[in-house]
mmCIF file of C-alpha atoms in Angstrom:
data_model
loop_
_atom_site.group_PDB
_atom_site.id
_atom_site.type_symbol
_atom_site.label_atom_id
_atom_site.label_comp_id
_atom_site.label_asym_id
_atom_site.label_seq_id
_atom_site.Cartn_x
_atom_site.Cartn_y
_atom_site.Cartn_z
ATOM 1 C CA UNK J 61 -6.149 12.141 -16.759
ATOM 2 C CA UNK J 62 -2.548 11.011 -15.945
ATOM 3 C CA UNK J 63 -1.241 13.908 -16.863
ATOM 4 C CA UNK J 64 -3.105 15.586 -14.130
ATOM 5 C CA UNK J 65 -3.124 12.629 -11.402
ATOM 6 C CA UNK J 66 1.006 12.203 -11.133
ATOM 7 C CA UNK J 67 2.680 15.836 -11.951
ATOM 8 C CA UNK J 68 3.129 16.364 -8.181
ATOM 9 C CA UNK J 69 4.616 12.577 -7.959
ATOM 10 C CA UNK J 70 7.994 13.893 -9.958
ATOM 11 C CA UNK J 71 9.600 14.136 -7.122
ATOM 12 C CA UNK J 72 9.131 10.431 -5.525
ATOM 13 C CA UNK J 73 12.234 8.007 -5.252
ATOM 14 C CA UNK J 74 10.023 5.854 -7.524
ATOM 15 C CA UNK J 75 10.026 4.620 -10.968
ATOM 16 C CA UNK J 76 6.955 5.789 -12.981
ATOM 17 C CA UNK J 77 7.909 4.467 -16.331
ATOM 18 C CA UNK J 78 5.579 1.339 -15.871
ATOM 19 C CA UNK J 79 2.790 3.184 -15.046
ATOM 20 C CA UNK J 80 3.144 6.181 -17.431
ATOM 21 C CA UNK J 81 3.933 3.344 -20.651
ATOM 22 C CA UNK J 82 0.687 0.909 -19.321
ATOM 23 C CA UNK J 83 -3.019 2.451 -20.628
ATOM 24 C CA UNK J 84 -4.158 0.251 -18.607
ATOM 25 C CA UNK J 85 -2.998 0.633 -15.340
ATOM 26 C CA UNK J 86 -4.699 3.507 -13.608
ATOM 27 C CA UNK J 87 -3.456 6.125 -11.322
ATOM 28 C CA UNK J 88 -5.765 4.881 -8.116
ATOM 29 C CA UNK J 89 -4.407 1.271 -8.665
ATOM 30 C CA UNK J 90 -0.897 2.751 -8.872
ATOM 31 C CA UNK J 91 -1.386 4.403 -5.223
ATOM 32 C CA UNK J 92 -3.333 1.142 -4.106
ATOM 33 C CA UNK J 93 -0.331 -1.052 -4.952
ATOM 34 C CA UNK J 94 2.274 0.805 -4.267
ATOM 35 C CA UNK J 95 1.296 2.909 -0.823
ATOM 36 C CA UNK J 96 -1.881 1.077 0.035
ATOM 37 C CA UNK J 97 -1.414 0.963 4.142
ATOM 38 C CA UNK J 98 -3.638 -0.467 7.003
ATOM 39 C CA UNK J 99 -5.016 2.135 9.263
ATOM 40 C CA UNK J 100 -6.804 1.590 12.836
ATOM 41 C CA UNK J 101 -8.661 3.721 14.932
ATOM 42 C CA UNK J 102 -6.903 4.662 18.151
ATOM 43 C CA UNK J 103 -9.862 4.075 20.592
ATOM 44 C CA UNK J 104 -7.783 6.051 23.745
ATOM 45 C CA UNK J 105 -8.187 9.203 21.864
ATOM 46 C CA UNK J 106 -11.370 8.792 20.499
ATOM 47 C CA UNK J 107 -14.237 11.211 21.911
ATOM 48 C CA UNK J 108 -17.069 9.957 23.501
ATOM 49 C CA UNK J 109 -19.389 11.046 20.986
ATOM 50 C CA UNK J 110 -18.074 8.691 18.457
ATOM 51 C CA UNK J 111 -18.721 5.035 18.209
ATOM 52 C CA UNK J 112 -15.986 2.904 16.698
ATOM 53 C CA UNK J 113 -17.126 0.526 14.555
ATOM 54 C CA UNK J 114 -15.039 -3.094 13.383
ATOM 55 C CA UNK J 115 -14.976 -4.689 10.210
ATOM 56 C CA UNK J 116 -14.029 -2.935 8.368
ATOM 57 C CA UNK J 117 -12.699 0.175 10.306
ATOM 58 C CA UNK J 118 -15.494 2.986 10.556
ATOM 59 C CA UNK J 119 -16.805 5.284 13.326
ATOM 60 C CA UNK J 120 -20.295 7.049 13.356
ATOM 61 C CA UNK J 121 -21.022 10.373 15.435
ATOM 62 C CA UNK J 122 -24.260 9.569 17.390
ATOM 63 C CA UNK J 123 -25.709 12.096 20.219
ATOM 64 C CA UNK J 124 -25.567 9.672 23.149
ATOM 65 C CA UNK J 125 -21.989 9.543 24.905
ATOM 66 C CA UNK J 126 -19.958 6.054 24.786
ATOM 67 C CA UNK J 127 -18.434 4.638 28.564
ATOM 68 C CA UNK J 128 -14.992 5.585 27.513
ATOM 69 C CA UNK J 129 -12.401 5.755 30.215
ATOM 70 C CA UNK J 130 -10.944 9.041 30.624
ATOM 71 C CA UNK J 131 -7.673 9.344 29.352
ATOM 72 C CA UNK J 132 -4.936 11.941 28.533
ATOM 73 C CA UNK J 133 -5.199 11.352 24.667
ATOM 74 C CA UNK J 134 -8.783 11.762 23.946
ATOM 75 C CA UNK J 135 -10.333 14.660 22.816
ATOM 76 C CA UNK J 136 -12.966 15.717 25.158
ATOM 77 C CA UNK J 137 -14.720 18.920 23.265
ATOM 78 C CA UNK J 138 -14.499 17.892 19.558
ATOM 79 C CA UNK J 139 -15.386 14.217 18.050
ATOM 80 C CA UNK J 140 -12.039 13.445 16.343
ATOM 81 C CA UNK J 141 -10.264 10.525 16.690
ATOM 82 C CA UNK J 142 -6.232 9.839 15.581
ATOM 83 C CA UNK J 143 -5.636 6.061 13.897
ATOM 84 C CA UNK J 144 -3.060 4.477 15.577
ATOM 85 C CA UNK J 145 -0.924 4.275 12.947
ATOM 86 C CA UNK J 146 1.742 7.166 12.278
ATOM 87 C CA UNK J 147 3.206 7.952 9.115
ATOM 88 C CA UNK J 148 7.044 7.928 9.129
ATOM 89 C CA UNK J 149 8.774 8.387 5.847
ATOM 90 C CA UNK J 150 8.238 7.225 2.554
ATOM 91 C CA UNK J 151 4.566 7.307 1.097
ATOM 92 C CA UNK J 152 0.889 6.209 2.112
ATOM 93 C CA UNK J 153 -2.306 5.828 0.511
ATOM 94 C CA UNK J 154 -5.760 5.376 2.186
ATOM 95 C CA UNK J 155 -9.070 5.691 1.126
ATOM 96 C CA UNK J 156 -12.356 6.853 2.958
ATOM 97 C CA UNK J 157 -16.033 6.858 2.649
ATOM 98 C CA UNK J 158 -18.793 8.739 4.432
ATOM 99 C CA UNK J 159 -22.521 9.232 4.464
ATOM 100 C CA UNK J 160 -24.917 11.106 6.661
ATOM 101 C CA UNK J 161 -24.774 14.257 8.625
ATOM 102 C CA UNK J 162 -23.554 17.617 7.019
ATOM 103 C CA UNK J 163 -19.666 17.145 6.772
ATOM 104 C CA UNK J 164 -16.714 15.202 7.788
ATOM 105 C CA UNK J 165 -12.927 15.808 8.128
ATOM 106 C CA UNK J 166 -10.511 13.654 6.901
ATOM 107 C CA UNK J 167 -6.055 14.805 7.620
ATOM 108 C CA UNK J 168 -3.562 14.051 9.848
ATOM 109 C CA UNK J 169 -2.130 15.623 12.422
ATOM 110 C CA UNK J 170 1.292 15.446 14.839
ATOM 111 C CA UNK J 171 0.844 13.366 17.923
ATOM 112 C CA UNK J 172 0.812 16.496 20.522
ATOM 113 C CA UNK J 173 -2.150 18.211 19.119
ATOM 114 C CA UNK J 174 -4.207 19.189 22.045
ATOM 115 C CA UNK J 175 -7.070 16.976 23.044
ATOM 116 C CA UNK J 176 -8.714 19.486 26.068
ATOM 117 C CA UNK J 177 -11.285 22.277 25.198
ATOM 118 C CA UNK J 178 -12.487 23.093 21.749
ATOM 119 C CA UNK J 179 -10.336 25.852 20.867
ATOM 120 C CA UNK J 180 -7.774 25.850 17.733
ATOM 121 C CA UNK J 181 -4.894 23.932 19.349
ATOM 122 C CA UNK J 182 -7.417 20.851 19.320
ATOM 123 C CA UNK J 183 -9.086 21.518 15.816
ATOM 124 C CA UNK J 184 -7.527 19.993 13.221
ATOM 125 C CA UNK J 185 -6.480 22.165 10.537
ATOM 126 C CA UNK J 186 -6.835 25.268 12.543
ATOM 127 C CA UNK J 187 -3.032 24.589 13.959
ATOM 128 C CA UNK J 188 -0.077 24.601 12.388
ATOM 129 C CA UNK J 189 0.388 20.807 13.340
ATOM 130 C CA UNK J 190 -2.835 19.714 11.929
ATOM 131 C CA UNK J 191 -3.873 19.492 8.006
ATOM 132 C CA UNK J 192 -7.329 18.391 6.951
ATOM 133 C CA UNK J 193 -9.497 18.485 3.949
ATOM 134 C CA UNK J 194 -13.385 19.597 5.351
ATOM 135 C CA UNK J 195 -15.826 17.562 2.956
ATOM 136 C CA UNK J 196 -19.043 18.372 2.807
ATOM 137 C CA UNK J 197 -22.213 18.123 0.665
ATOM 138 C CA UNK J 198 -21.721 21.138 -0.890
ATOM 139 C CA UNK J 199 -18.280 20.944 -1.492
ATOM 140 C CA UNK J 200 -15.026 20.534 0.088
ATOM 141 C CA UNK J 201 -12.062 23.221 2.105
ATOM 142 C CA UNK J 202 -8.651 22.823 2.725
ATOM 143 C CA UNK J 203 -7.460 24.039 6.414
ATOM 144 C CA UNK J 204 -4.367 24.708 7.629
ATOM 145 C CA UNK J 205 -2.783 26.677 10.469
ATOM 146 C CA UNK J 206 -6.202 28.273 10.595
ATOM 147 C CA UNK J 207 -5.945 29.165 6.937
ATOM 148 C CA UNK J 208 -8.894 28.074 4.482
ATOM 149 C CA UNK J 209 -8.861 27.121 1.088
ATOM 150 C CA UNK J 210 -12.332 27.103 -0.977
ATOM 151 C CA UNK J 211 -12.169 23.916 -3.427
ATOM 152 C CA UNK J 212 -14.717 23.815 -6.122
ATOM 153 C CA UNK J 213 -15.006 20.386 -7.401
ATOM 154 C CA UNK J 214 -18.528 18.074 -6.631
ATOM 155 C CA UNK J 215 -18.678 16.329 -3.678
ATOM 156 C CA UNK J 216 -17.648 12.986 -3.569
ATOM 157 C CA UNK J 217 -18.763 9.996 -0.956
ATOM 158 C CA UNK J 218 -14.925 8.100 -1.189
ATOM 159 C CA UNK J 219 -11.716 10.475 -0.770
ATOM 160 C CA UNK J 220 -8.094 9.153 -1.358
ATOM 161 C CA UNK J 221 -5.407 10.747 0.714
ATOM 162 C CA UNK J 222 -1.599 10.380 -0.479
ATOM 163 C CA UNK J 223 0.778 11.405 2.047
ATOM 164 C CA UNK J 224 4.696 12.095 1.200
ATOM 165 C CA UNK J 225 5.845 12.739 4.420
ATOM 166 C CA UNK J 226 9.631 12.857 3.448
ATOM 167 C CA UNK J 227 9.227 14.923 0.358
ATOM 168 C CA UNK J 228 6.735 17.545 2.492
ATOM 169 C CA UNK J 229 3.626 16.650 0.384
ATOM 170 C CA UNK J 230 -0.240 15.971 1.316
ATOM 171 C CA UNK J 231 -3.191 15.369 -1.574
ATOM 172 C CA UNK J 232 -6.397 14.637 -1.296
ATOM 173 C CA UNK J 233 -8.495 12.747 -4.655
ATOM 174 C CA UNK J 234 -12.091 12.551 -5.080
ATOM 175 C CA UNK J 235 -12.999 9.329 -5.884
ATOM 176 C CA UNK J 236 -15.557 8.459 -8.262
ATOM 177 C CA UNK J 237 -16.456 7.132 -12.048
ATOM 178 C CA UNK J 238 -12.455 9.261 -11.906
ATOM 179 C CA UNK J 239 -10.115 10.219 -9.818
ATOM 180 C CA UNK J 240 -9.467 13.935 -9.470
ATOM 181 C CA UNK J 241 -6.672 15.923 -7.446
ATOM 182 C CA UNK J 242 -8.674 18.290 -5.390
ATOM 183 C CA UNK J 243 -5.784 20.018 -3.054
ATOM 184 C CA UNK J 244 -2.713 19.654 -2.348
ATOM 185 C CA UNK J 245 -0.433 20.737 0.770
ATOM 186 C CA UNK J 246 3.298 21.413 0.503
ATOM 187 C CA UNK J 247 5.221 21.487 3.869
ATOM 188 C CA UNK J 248 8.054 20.350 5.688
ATOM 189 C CA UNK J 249 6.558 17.974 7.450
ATOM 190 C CA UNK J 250 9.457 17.417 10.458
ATOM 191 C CA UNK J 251 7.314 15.239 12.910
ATOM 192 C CA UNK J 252 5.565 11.567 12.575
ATOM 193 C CA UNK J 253 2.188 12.295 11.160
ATOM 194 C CA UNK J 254 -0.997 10.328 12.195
ATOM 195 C CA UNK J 255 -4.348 9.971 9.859
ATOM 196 C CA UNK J 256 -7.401 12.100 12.199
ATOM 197 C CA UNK J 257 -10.540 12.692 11.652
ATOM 198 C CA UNK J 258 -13.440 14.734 12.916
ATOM 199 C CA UNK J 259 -17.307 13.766 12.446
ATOM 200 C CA UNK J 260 -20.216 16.198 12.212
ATOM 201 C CA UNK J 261 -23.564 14.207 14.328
ATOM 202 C CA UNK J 262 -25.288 11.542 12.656
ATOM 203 C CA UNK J 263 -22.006 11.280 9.932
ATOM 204 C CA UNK J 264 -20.234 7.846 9.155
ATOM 205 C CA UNK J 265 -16.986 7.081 8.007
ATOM 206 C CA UNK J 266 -15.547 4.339 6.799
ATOM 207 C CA UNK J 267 -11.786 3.218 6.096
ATOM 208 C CA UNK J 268 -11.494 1.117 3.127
ATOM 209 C CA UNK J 269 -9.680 -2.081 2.913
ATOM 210 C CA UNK J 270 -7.575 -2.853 0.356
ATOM 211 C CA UNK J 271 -6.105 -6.204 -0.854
ATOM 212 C CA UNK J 272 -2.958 -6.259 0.500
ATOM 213 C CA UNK J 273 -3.011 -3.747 2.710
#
């Protein structure tokens, strides 16, 4: 439903009037066009849990512990990894897919979130410099600064993310036969923010490509 999809998108220094006049052009190919951007993982902060995977862009939780280097950007208690890629103004769009294990998170974060022990300051969404949408096969939960938010919609293997960093918004789509807004965060987002993710064991993710991206 467009209605739905672009209320939130009022505020964009964008034209909509193509896309609101064109039945045919859908909201996802809107995003995918318009804000479609290239993400990477950033292996230096990548736990040792997690195996990176190329071609396209994935990473898979595993049991057995990779021969990372140590390094003062990887998280050494919790398997997240940060893409290398921040988000500095304007708008982004990326897409992911998972499979296996119980749940996965999928948000972004500020650069100094902490990468030592496995308390709060290193979890994302439970810090106020961390947002992240928990997906699961139950369901999904949006987290922020420790705060949760119960969102009942069916889960979904492919989840959109739209990020406004200047105009202080965050949403997160199920992607499926439709798209469907499942949460959305309003803040003033005042630092660089960088696509994270953390993996329950035996999960997968995937970032999708996108022509042109």
């Amino acid at each position: 439903n467009k209605q739905n999809c672009y209320g939130h998108l009022t505020s964009c220094n964008i034209s909509l009037v193509s896309y609101i006049c064109n039945p045919t052009v859908s909201f996802r190919a809107f995003l995918v066009f318009n804000f479609s951007c290239h993400l990477t993982f950033d292996p230096e902060t990548a736990h040792p849990t997690l195996v990176l995977l190329e071609g396209p862009q994935g990473a898979h939780c595993g049991e057995e512990p990779q021969p990372y280097q140590p390094h003062p950007q990887r998280f050494d208690s919790v398997a997240q990894v940060l893409c290398r890629e921040g988000q500095f103004g304007g708008a982004s769009y990326w897409e992911v897919e998972w499979r296996g294990g119980g749940w996965i998170d999928i948000g972004v974060t500020y650069r100094g979130i902490g990468r030592k022990g496995g308390g709060k300051p290193c979890l994302l969404g439970r810090n106020e410099h961390s947002w992240r949408l928990r997906c699961s096969h139950a369901g999904y939960a949006a987290w922020h600064d420790n705060r949760k938010t119960t969102v009942a919609a069916p889960p979904s293997p492919r989840i959109g993310v739209f990020l406004e960093r200047q105009k202080g918004a965050l949403s997160f789509y199920s992607i499926s036969d439709s798209m469907v807004l499942l949460h959305t965060f309003h803040c003033s987002f005042s630092q660089p923010l960088y696509p994270a993710f953390r993996l329950d064991l035996d999960s997968t993710l995937v970032i999708c490509p996108h022509e042109g991206s």
